[in-house]
Backbone as a ProteinNet text record, in pm:
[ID]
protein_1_A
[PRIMARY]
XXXXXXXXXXXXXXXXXXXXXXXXXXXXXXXXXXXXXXXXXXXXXXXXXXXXXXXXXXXXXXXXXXXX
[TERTIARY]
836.5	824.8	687	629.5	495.7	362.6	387.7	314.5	312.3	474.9	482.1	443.7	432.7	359.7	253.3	188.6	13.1	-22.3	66.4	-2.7	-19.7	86.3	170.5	3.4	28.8	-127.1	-238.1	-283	-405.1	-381.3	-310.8	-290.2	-340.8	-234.8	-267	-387.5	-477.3	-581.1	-674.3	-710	-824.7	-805.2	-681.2	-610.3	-633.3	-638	-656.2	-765.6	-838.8	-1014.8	-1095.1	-1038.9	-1079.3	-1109.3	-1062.3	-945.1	-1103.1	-1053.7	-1171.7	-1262	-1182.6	-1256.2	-1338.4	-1369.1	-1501.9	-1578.8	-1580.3	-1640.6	-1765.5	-1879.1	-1967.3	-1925.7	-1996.5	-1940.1	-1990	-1902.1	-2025.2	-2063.4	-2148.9	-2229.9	-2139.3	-2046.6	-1975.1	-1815.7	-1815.1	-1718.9	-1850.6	-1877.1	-2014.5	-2033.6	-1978.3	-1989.4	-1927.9	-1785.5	-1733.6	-1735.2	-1740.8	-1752.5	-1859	-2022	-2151.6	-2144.3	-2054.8	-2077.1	-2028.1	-1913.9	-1801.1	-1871.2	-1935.1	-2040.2	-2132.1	-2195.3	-2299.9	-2289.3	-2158.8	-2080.3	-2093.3	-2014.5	-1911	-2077.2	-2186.7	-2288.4	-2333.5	-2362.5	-2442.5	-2350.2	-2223.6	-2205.6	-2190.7	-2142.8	-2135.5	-2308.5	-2392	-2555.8	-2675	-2643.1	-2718.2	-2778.1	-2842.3	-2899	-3051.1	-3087.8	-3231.4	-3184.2	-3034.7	-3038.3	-2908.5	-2945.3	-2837.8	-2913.9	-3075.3	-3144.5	-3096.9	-3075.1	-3016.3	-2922.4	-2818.3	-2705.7	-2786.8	-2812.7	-2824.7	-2937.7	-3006.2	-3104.4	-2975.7	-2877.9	-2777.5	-2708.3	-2663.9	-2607	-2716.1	-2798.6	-2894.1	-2902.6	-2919.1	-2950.1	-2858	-2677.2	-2606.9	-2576.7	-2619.8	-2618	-2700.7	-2829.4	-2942.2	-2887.7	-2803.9	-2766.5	-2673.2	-2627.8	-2525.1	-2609.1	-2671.2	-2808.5	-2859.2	-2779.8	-2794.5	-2940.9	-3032.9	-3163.2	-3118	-3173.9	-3154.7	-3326.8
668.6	622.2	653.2	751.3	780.5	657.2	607.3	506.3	376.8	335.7	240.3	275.8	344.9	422.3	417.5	462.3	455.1	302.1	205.7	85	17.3	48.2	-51.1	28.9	156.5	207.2	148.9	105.6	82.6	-29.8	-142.9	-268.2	-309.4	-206.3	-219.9	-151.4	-92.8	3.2	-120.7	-241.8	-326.2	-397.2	-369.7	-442.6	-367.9	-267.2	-102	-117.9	-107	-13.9	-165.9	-284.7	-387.2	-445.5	-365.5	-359.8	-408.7	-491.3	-538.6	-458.4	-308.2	-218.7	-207.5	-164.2	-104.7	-181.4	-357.3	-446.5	-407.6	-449.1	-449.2	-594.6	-618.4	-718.6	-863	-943.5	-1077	-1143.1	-1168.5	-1263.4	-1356.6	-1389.7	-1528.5	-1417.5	-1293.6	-1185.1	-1108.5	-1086.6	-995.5	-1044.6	-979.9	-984.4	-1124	-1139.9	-1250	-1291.6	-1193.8	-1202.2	-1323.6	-1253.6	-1321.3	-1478.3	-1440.8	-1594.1	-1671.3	-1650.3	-1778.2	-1762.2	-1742.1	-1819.8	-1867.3	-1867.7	-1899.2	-2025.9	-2005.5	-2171.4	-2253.6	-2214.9	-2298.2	-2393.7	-2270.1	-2321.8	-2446.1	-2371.1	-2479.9	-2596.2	-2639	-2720	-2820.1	-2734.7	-2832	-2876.2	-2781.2	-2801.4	-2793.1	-2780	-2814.5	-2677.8	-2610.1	-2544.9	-2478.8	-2580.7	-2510.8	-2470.5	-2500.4	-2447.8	-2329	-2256.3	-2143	-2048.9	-2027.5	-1929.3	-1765.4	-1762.7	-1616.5	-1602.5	-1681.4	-1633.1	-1657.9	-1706.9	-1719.5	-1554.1	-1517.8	-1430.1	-1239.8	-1286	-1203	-1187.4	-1286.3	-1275.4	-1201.4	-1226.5	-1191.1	-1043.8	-1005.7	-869.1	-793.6	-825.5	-803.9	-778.9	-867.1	-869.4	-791	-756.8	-643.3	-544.4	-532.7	-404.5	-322.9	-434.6	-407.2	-414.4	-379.1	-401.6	-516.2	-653.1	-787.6	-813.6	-848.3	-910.8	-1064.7	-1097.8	-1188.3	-1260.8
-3500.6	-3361.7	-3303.9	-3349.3	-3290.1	-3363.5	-3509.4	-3505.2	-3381.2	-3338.8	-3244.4	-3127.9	-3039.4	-2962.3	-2963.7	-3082.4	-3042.9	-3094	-3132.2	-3159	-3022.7	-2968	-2816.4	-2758.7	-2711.2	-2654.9	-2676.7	-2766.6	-2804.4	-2783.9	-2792.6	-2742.9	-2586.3	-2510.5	-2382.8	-2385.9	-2389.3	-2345.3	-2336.3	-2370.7	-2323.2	-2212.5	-2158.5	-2016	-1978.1	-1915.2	-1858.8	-1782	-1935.1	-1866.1	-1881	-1850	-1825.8	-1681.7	-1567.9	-1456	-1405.9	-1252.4	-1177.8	-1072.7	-1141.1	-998.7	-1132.5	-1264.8	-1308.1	-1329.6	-1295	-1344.8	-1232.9	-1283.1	-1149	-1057.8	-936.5	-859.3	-857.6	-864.1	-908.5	-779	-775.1	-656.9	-582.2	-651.4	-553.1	-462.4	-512.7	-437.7	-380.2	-310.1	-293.2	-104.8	-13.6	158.9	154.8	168.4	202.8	327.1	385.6	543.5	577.2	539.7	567	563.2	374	247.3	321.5	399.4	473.4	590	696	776.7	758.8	688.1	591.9	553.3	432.6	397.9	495.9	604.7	740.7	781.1	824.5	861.7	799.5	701.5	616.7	609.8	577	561.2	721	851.5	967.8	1027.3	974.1	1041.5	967.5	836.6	755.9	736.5	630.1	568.3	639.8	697.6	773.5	903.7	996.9	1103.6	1075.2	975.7	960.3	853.8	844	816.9	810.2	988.6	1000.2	928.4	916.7	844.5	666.9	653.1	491.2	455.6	570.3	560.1	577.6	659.3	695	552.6	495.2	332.4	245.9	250.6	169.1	130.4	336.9	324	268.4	297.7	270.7	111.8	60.8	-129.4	-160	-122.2	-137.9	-139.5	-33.5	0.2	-65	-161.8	-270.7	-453.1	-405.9	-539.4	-580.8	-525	-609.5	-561.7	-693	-649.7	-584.3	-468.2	-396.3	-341.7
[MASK]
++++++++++++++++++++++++++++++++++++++++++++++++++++++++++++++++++++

């Protein structure tokens, strides 16, 4: 019984320490807050009249290490 045990273990163990908290964070999860005004902007006024906010994301992703 202790072989089935450590097989079942080692099975699961790449689901485990796979988990999305140790992943680092990817850019498209990264200040959802900012990203979705940002979006909203850009898409109702176009891209050049929503600077601040795209400059507000930015800082925001910096601030989380992402080169931006």
């Amino acid at each position: 019984s202790k072989m089935s045990s450590l097989s079942a273990a080692s099975v699961e163990t790449p689901a485990v320490t796979d988990g999305t908290e140790k992943k680092p964070l990817k850019p498209c999860c990264a200040c959802p807050e900012t990203k979705k005004v940002r979006d909203a902007c850009i898409i109702e006024k176009g891209e050049d009249n929503c600077r601040d906010l795209i400059e507000a994301h930015k800082d925001c992703m910096r601030s989380l290490g992402f080169k931006v």
